[in-house]
PDB file of C-alpha atoms in Angstrom:
ATOM      1  CA  MET A   4      49.266  71.635  88.405  1.00 66.00           C
ATOM      2  CA  CYS A   5      48.617  69.050  91.071  1.00 80.00           C
ATOM      3  CA  GLY A   6      48.167  65.687  89.383  1.00 93.00           C
ATOM      4  CA  ARG A   7      49.308  63.168  91.992  1.00 96.00           C
ATOM      5  CA  TYR A   8      49.258  63.080  95.757  1.00 97.00           C
ATOM      6  CA  ALA A   9      49.438  60.705  98.710  1.00 98.00           C
ATOM      7  CA  SER A  10      46.603  60.115 101.164  1.00 98.00           C
ATOM      8  CA  ALA A  11      47.318  57.304 103.597  1.00 97.00           C
ATOM      9  CA  ARG A  12      45.533  58.411 106.772  1.00 97.00           C
ATOM     10  CA  LYS A  13      42.733  56.157 107.954  1.00 97.00           C
ATOM     11  CA  LYS A  14      39.169  57.411 107.946  1.00 98.00           C
ATOM     12  CA  HIS A  15      38.925  57.633 111.738  1.00 97.00           C
ATOM     13  CA  GLU A  16      42.051  59.809 111.770  1.00 98.00           C
ATOM     14  CA  LEU A  17      40.524  62.220 109.252  1.00 98.00           C
ATOM     15  CA  LEU A  18      37.226  62.326 111.120  1.00 98.00           C
ATOM     16  CA  GLU A  19      39.122  63.417 114.224  1.00 98.00           C
ATOM     17  CA  GLU A  20      41.642  65.693 112.493  1.00 97.00           C
ATOM     18  CA  PHE A  21      38.972  67.709 110.694  1.00 98.00           C
ATOM     19  CA  GLN A  22      36.448  67.603 113.571  1.00 97.00           C
ATOM     20  CA  VAL A  23      33.876  65.950 111.329  1.00 97.00           C
ATOM     21  CA  GLU A  24      30.344  65.595 112.693  1.00 96.00           C
ATOM     22  CA  LEU A  25      28.932  63.237 110.061  1.00 95.00           C
ATOM     23  CA  ASP A  26      30.466  60.353 108.144  1.00 96.00           C
ATOM     24  CA  GLY A  27      28.773  60.865 104.784  1.00 94.00           C
ATOM     25  CA  ASP A  28      29.708  57.410 103.516  1.00 95.00           C
ATOM     26  CA  PRO A  29      29.766  55.193 106.614  1.00 95.00           C
ATOM     27  CA  GLU A  30      29.967  51.951 104.633  1.00 95.00           C
ATOM     28  CA  VAL A  31      32.979  53.033 102.582  1.00 95.00           C
ATOM     29  CA  GLU A  32      36.592  53.267 103.747  1.00 97.00           C
ATOM     30  CA  LEU A  33      39.283  53.988 101.188  1.00 98.00           C
ATOM     31  CA  SER A  34      42.555  52.095 101.376  1.00 97.00           C
ATOM     32  CA  PRO A  35      45.762  54.060 102.008  1.00 98.00           C
ATOM     33  CA  ASP A  36      46.800  55.468  98.631  1.00 98.00           C
ATOM     34  CA  TYR A  37      50.340  56.648  97.996  1.00 98.00           C
ATOM     35  CA  ASN A  38      49.704  57.409  94.320  1.00 98.00           C
ATOM     36  CA  VAL A  39      46.366  59.177  94.066  1.00 98.00           C
ATOM     37  CA  ALA A  40      45.683  59.976  90.421  1.00 97.00           C
ATOM     38  CA  PRO A  41      42.841  61.780  88.604  1.00 97.00           C
ATOM     39  CA  THR A  42      39.473  59.958  88.420  1.00 96.00           C
ATOM     40  CA  LYS A  43      40.214  58.011  91.619  1.00 97.00           C
ATOM     41  CA  LYS A  44      37.897  58.049  94.627  1.00 97.00           C
ATOM     42  CA  VAL A  45      39.180  60.396  97.338  1.00 98.00           C
ATOM     43  CA  TYR A  46      38.076  61.884 100.639  1.00 98.00           C
ATOM     44  CA  ALA A  47      36.706  65.420 100.818  1.00 98.00           C
ATOM     45  CA  VAL A  48      35.594  67.440 103.847  1.00 98.00           C
ATOM     46  CA  MET A  49      32.573  69.681 103.298  1.00 98.00           C
ATOM     47  CA  SER A  50      29.804  71.414 105.238  1.00 97.00           C
ATOM     48  CA  ARG A  51      26.221  70.905 104.121  1.00 95.00           C
ATOM     49  CA  VAL A  52      22.789  71.465 105.639  1.00 90.00           C
ATOM     50  CA  PRO A  53      21.021  68.079 105.933  1.00 83.00           C
ATOM     51  CA  LYS A  54      17.303  67.841 105.149  1.00 81.00           C
ATOM     52  CA  GLU A  55      15.155  69.278 107.937  1.00 77.00           C
ATOM     53  CA  ALA A  56      18.267  70.566 109.731  1.00 78.00           C
ATOM     54  CA  GLU A  57      18.788  74.160 110.816  1.00 84.00           C
ATOM     55  CA  ARG A  58      22.536  74.414 110.389  1.00 91.00           C
ATOM     56  CA  ALA A  59      25.377  73.128 108.265  1.00 94.00           C
ATOM     57  CA  VAL A  60      27.099  69.946 109.394  1.00 96.00           C
ATOM     58  CA  ARG A  61      30.751  69.193 108.663  1.00 97.00           C
ATOM     59  CA  GLN A  62      31.031  65.830 106.940  1.00 97.00           C
ATOM     60  CA  LEU A  63      33.509  63.538 105.248  1.00 98.00           C
ATOM     61  CA  ARG A  64      32.463  62.267 101.834  1.00 97.00           C
ATOM     62  CA  VAL A  65      33.977  59.960  99.220  1.00 98.00           C
ATOM     63  CA  VAL A  66      34.100  61.775  95.865  1.00 98.00           C
ATOM     64  CA  LYS A  67      35.720  61.341  92.470  1.00 97.00           C
ATOM     65  CA  TRP A  68      38.733  63.510  91.583  1.00 98.00           C
ATOM     66  CA  GLY A  69      37.941  65.500  88.444  1.00 97.00           C
ATOM     67  CA  LEU A  70      35.094  67.985  88.680  1.00 98.00           C
ATOM     68  CA  VAL A  71      32.082  67.425  86.428  1.00 97.00           C
ATOM     69  CA  PRO A  72      30.060  70.664  86.066  1.00 95.00           C
ATOM     70  CA  VAL A  73      26.303  70.362  86.531  1.00 93.00           C
ATOM     71  CA  TRP A  74      25.776  71.325  82.867  1.00 93.00           C
ATOM     72  CA  ALA A  75      28.142  68.681  81.457  1.00 94.00           C
ATOM     73  CA  LYS A  76      26.617  66.217  78.996  1.00 91.00           C
ATOM     74  CA  ASP A  77      29.315  63.619  79.590  1.00 91.00           C
ATOM     75  CA  PRO A  78      31.085  62.953  82.932  1.00 92.00           C
ATOM     76  CA  SER A  79      34.340  62.170  81.106  1.00 93.00           C
ATOM     77  CA  ILE A  80      34.990  65.927  81.067  1.00 94.00           C
ATOM     78  CA  GLY A  81      36.041  65.547  84.706  1.00 95.00           C
ATOM     79  CA  SER A  82      39.430  64.088  83.731  1.00 93.00           C
ATOM     80  CA  LYS A  83      40.321  67.535  82.319  1.00 94.00           C
ATOM     81  CA  MET A  84      39.177  69.414  85.412  1.00 96.00           C
ATOM     82  CA  ILE A  85      41.346  68.030  88.180  1.00 97.00           C
ATOM     83  CA  ASN A  86      42.680  71.525  88.947  1.00 97.00           C
ATOM     84  CA  ALA A  87      41.174  75.020  89.089  1.00 97.00           C
ATOM     85  CA  ARG A  88      43.565  77.962  88.856  1.00 96.00           C
ATOM     86  CA  LEU A  89      43.276  80.459  91.714  1.00 95.00           C
ATOM     87  CA  GLU A  90      43.584  83.348  89.265  1.00 95.00           C
ATOM     88  CA  THR A  91      40.429  82.400  87.324  1.00 96.00           C
ATOM     89  CA  VAL A  92      38.408  80.080  89.576  1.00 97.00           C
ATOM     90  CA  ALA A  93      35.831  82.744  90.473  1.00 96.00           C
ATOM     91  CA  GLU A  94      35.069  83.572  86.820  1.00 95.00           C
ATOM     92  CA  LYS A  95      35.333  80.332  84.833  1.00 96.00           C
ATOM     93  CA  PRO A  96      31.904  78.809  84.064  1.00 95.00           C
ATOM     94  CA  SER A  97      33.147  75.364  85.084  1.00 95.00           C
ATOM     95  CA  PHE A  98      34.034  76.470  88.613  1.00 97.00           C
ATOM     96  CA  ARG A  99      32.378  79.751  89.581  1.00 95.00           C
ATOM     97  CA  GLN A 100      29.173  78.298  91.051  1.00 95.00           C
ATOM     98  CA  ALA A 101      31.085  75.719  93.063  1.00 97.00           C
ATOM     99  CA  PHE A 102      33.540  78.392  94.238  1.00 97.00           C
ATOM    100  CA  ALA A 103      30.648  80.452  95.575  1.00 96.00           C
ATOM    101  CA  LYS A 104      28.653  77.620  97.147  1.00 95.00           C
ATOM    102  CA  ARG A 105      30.475  74.276  97.241  1.00 97.00           C
ATOM    103  CA  ARG A 106      33.971  74.572  98.680  1.00 98.00           C
ATOM    104  CA  CYS A 107      35.730  71.662 100.352  1.00 98.00           C
ATOM    105  CA  LEU A 108      39.020  70.493 101.824  1.00 98.00           C
ATOM    106  CA  ILE A 109      40.886  67.589 100.267  1.00 98.00           C
ATOM    107  CA  PRO A 110      43.165  65.865 102.809  1.00 98.00           C
ATOM    108  CA  ALA A 111      46.629  64.770 101.717  1.00 98.00           C
ATOM    109  CA  ASP A 112      49.898  63.710 103.296  1.00 97.00           C
ATOM    110  CA  GLY A 113      51.756  65.471 100.506  1.00 96.00           C
ATOM    111  CA  TYR A 114      51.880  65.706  96.728  1.00 96.00           C
ATOM    112  CA  PHE A 115      54.234  64.904  93.855  1.00 96.00           C
ATOM    113  CA  GLU A 116      55.804  67.154  91.253  1.00 94.00           C
ATOM    114  CA  TRP A 117      58.393  66.507  88.564  1.00 95.00           C
ATOM    115  CA  MET A 118      61.461  68.600  87.737  1.00 92.00           C
ATOM    116  CA  PRO A 119      63.746  68.254  84.676  1.00 89.00           C
ATOM    117  CA  VAL A 120      67.061  66.599  85.525  1.00 88.00           C
ATOM    118  CA  GLU A 121      70.075  68.864  85.091  1.00 81.00           C
ATOM    119  CA  GLY A 122      71.865  68.038  81.850  1.00 77.00           C
ATOM    120  CA  ASP A 123      68.984  65.918  80.525  1.00 78.00           C
ATOM    121  CA  LYS A 124      65.852  67.973  79.891  1.00 72.00           C
ATOM    122  CA  LYS A 125      63.972  64.926  78.597  1.00 82.00           C
ATOM    123  CA  LYS A 126      64.244  63.205  81.966  1.00 91.00           C
ATOM    124  CA  LYS A 127      62.189  64.358  84.944  1.00 93.00           C
ATOM    125  CA  GLN A 128      62.759  63.552  88.581  1.00 95.00           C
ATOM    126  CA  PRO A 129      59.726  63.167  90.884  1.00 96.00           C
ATOM    127  CA  TYR A 130      59.729  64.932  94.254  1.00 96.00           C
ATOM    128  CA  PHE A 131      57.472  64.428  97.241  1.00 96.00           C
ATOM    129  CA  ILE A 132      56.393  67.734  98.803  1.00 95.00           C
ATOM    130  CA  HIS A 133      54.804  67.680 102.247  1.00 94.00           C
ATOM    131  CA  PRO A 134      54.385  69.658 105.495  1.00 94.00           C
ATOM    132  CA  GLU A 135      57.658  69.715 107.405  1.00 92.00           C
ATOM    133  CA  ASP A 136      55.884  68.876 110.659  1.00 92.00           C
ATOM    134  CA  GLY A 137      54.272  65.756 109.192  1.00 93.00           C
ATOM    135  CA  GLY A 138      50.795  67.191 109.601  1.00 94.00           C
ATOM    136  CA  VAL A 139      47.909  66.865 107.210  1.00 95.00           C
ATOM    137  CA  LEU A 140      47.843  68.970 104.062  1.00 95.00           C
ATOM    138  CA  ALA A 141      44.369  70.471 103.662  1.00 96.00           C
ATOM    139  CA  MET A 142      44.150  71.329  99.969  1.00 96.00           C
ATOM    140  CA  ALA A 143      41.546  73.883  98.918  1.00 97.00           C
ATOM    141  CA  GLY A 144      38.986  72.211  96.719  1.00 98.00           C
ATOM    142  CA  LEU A 145      35.569  72.533  95.125  1.00 98.00           C
ATOM    143  CA  TYR A 146      32.919  69.866  94.744  1.00 98.00           C
ATOM    144  CA  GLU A 147      29.952  69.435  92.468  1.00 97.00           C
ATOM    145  CA  PHE A 148      26.943  67.150  91.980  1.00 96.00           C
ATOM    146  CA  TRP A 149      26.263  65.752  88.518  1.00 95.00           C
ATOM    147  CA  GLN A 150      23.090  63.936  87.575  1.00 91.00           C
ATOM    148  CA  ASP A 151      22.950  61.103  85.048  1.00 87.00           C
ATOM    149  CA  LYS A 152      19.455  61.582  83.704  1.00 83.00           C
ATOM    150  CA  THR A 153      19.605  58.321  81.758  1.00 83.00           C
ATOM    151  CA  ARG A 154      19.323  56.414  85.050  1.00 86.00           C
ATOM    152  CA  ASP A 155      16.207  55.810  87.125  1.00 82.00           C
ATOM    153  CA  GLU A 156      15.383  58.228  89.947  1.00 82.00           C
ATOM    154  CA  ASP A 157      16.078  55.594  92.592  1.00 82.00           C
ATOM    155  CA  ASP A 158      19.337  54.395  91.024  1.00 81.00           C
ATOM    156  CA  PRO A 159      22.200  55.068  93.503  1.00 79.00           C
ATOM    157  CA  LEU A 160      24.477  55.744  90.516  1.00 78.00           C
ATOM    158  CA  ARG A 161      22.233  58.534  89.204  1.00 86.00           C
ATOM    159  CA  TRP A 162      24.217  61.124  91.180  1.00 91.00           C
ATOM    160  CA  MET A 163      27.982  61.591  91.014  1.00 94.00           C
ATOM    161  CA  VAL A 164      29.954  63.805  93.412  1.00 97.00           C
ATOM    162  CA  THR A 165      33.249  65.118  92.037  1.00 98.00           C
ATOM    163  CA  CYS A 166      35.978  67.508  93.125  1.00 98.00           C
ATOM    164  CA  THR A 167      38.868  69.634  91.908  1.00 98.00           C
ATOM    165  CA  VAL A 168      41.997  71.020  93.610  1.00 97.00           C
ATOM    166  CA  ILE A 169      42.643  74.774  93.480  1.00 97.00           C
ATOM    167  CA  THR A 170      46.216  75.614  92.458  1.00 95.00           C
ATOM    168  CA  THR A 171      48.322  78.733  92.852  1.00 93.00           C
ATOM    169  CA  THR A 172      51.814  79.991  92.039  1.00 89.00           C
ATOM    170  CA  GLY A 173      54.535  77.757  93.460  1.00 83.00           C
ATOM    171  CA  GLU A 174      56.319  79.320  96.419  1.00 74.00           C
ATOM    172  CA  ASP A 175      59.502  78.634  98.353  1.00 62.00           C
ATOM    173  CA  GLU A 176      60.610  74.985  98.172  1.00 60.00           C
ATOM    174  CA  ALA A 177      57.675  73.939  95.995  1.00 62.00           C
ATOM    175  CA  GLY A 178      58.275  76.763  93.516  1.00 60.00           C
ATOM    176  CA  ARG A 179      61.828  75.584  92.944  1.00 72.00           C
ATOM    177  CA  ILE A 180      60.451  72.331  91.552  1.00 84.00           C
ATOM    178  CA  HIS A 181      57.314  73.453  89.734  1.00 79.00           C
ATOM    179  CA  ASP A 182      55.671  76.826  89.063  1.00 82.00           C
ATOM    180  CA  ARG A 183      52.275  75.657  90.384  1.00 90.00           C
ATOM    181  CA  MET A 184      51.212  74.095  93.666  1.00 92.00           C
ATOM    182  CA  PRO A 185      47.959  73.182  95.422  1.00 94.00           C
ATOM    183  CA  MET A 186      46.406  75.935  97.506  1.00 94.00           C
ATOM    184  CA  MET A 187      46.431  75.073 101.199  1.00 94.00           C
ATOM    185  CA  ILE A 188      43.955  76.204 103.833  1.00 94.00           C
ATOM    186  CA  GLU A 189      45.333  76.660 107.338  1.00 93.00           C
ATOM    187  CA  GLN A 190      43.306  75.109 110.165  1.00 94.00           C
ATOM    188  CA  ALA A 191      42.188  78.449 111.567  1.00 94.00           C
ATOM    189  CA  LYS A 192      40.352  79.132 108.288  1.00 96.00           C
ATOM    190  CA  TRP A 193      38.770  75.725 107.737  1.00 97.00           C
ATOM    191  CA  GLY A 194      35.427  76.791 109.184  1.00 97.00           C
ATOM    192  CA  ASP A 195      35.175  79.937 107.054  1.00 97.00           C
ATOM    193  CA  TRP A 196      36.246  78.148 103.875  1.00 97.00           C
ATOM    194  CA  LEU A 197      33.662  75.394 104.354  1.00 98.00           C
ATOM    195  CA  ASP A 198      30.815  77.696 105.436  1.00 96.00           C
ATOM    196  CA  PRO A 199      28.013  77.336 102.829  1.00 94.00           C
ATOM    197  CA  LYS A 200      26.592  80.689 103.951  1.00 94.00           C
ATOM    198  CA  LEU A 201      29.694  82.410 102.633  1.00 96.00           C
ATOM    199  CA  THR A 202      28.721  82.969  98.996  1.00 95.00           C
ATOM    200  CA  ASP A 203      30.629  86.135  98.139  1.00 95.00           C
ATOM    201  CA  PRO A 204      33.518  85.190  95.798  1.00 94.00           C
ATOM    202  CA  LYS A 205      35.703  88.087  96.957  1.00 94.00           C
ATOM    203  CA  THR A 206      35.382  87.089 100.597  1.00 95.00           C
ATOM    204  CA  ALA A 207      36.057  83.435  99.758  1.00 95.00           C
ATOM    205  CA  GLY A 208      39.059  84.452  97.663  1.00 94.00           C
ATOM    206  CA  GLY A 209      40.434  86.407 100.601  1.00 93.00           C
ATOM    207  CA  LEU A 210      40.837  83.154 102.508  1.00 93.00           C
ATOM    208  CA  LEU A 211      43.293  81.857  99.907  1.00 92.00           C
ATOM    209  CA  VAL A 212      46.720  83.102 100.919  1.00 82.00           C
ATOM    210  CA  PRO A 213      50.149  81.491 100.292  1.00 75.00           C
ATOM    211  CA  ALA A 214      51.518  79.164 102.930  1.00 71.00           C
ATOM    212  CA  ASP A 215      54.152  80.481 105.305  1.00 72.00           C
ATOM    213  CA  ALA A 216      57.725  80.137 104.051  1.00 69.00           C
ATOM    214  CA  GLY A 217      59.303  76.904 105.200  1.00 78.00           C
ATOM    215  CA  ARG A 218      55.948  75.194 105.770  1.00 87.00           C
ATOM    216  CA  LEU A 219      56.705  72.615 103.067  1.00 91.00           C
ATOM    217  CA  VAL A 220      59.760  70.484 102.396  1.00 92.00           C
ATOM    218  CA  ALA A 221      60.623  68.415  99.326  1.00 94.00           C
ATOM    219  CA  TYR A 222      62.893  65.516  98.491  1.00 95.00           C
ATOM    220  CA  PRO A 223      63.428  63.299  95.428  1.00 96.00           C
ATOM    221  CA  VAL A 224      61.706  59.913  95.329  1.00 97.00           C
ATOM    222  CA  SER A 225      61.743  56.855  93.098  1.00 97.00           C
ATOM    223  CA  THR A 226      60.477  57.122  89.532  1.00 96.00           C
ATOM    224  CA  ASP A 227      58.195  54.209  90.409  1.00 98.00           C
ATOM    225  CA  VAL A 228      55.581  56.856  91.172  1.00 97.00           C
ATOM    226  CA  ASN A 229      55.452  57.657  87.449  1.00 96.00           C
ATOM    227  CA  ASN A 230      53.319  54.556  86.914  1.00 97.00           C
ATOM    228  CA  VAL A 231      49.840  54.973  88.409  1.00 96.00           C
ATOM    229  CA  ARG A 232      49.636  51.215  88.951  1.00 96.00           C
ATOM    230  CA  ASN A 233      52.444  51.380  91.516  1.00 98.00           C
ATOM    231  CA  ASN A 234      51.463  52.044  95.104  1.00 98.00           C
ATOM    232  CA  GLY A 235      52.709  51.671  98.662  1.00 97.00           C
ATOM    233  CA  PRO A 236      54.769  53.629 101.222  1.00 98.00           C
ATOM    234  CA  ASP A 237      58.010  53.101  99.292  1.00 98.00           C
ATOM    235  CA  LEU A 238      56.802  55.735  96.825  1.00 98.00           C
ATOM    236  CA  ILE A 239      57.265  58.508  99.394  1.00 98.00           C
ATOM    237  CA  LYS A 240      60.629  57.337 100.734  1.00 97.00           C
ATOM    238  CA  PRO A 241      63.567  59.671  99.975  1.00 97.00           C
ATOM    239  CA  LEU A 242      66.094  58.463  97.432  1.00 96.00           C
ATOM    240  CA  PRO A 243      69.294  57.013  98.933  1.00 88.00           C
ATOM    241  CA  PRO A 244      71.993  59.728  99.275  1.00 75.00           C
ATOM    242  CA  GLU A 245      74.108  58.293  96.467  1.00 60.00           C
ATOM    243  CA  GLU A 246      71.184  58.388  94.010  1.00 63.00           C
ATOM    244  CA  GLU A 247      70.245  61.910  95.052  1.00 57.00           C
ATOM    245  CA  VAL A 248      73.786  63.173  94.453  1.00 49.00           C
ATOM    246  CA  ALA A 249      73.667  61.748  90.939  1.00 53.00           C
ATOM    247  CA  LEU A 250      70.824  64.118  90.038  1.00 57.00           C
ATOM    248  CA  PHE A 251      73.026  67.207  90.312  1.00 46.00           C
TER     249      PHE A 251
END
């Protein structure tokens, strides 16, 4: 699974990086977050056709991590739907409509996974996994709109936009640490993945291919990341050499 990640790039950097045409939430800018956890507000890149427009426009929106299906009676279900497995995403009732019509990219600098410490299976060591070249990690995601019908029509809180991260089998460096990893979309396929006109699940699924070997690197980091209240760039700093040696 992917349950924690880091996203510290500023909004203007993401707008440029993802060639965004519309800032969907111009009055909101999220603070750099080095310990993004489920139910937090995050950035998502999506393409939607605005009212009275003739084509889809790529936009950056602030959404909540943890997808709430349109049929859900209670939005708290989203905390259980932070990930969608690649193997079943096109069939599961919770995700299949979003997979066909509402795909997005979730920007990250990297993500965290935990691996049992050798000789002490009860203890787990966190690792930070990120692109070797320092570039942005565009995680494949889905988004959904959920309506709180108990609120007035003109209440800005009546609608909630949520997202989930698609995961796949861990490969290469990431697979050594954990058997699952977030699915990444390479830049050349961003346009196709976001295209709302692409509604065939098989075609969409064909865009999800494992990252090239060596694309990601991993290193152990402080267990401070275990606590969601901790934040800051120190969470993604490699452990000192002497502490890293002690793990093996």
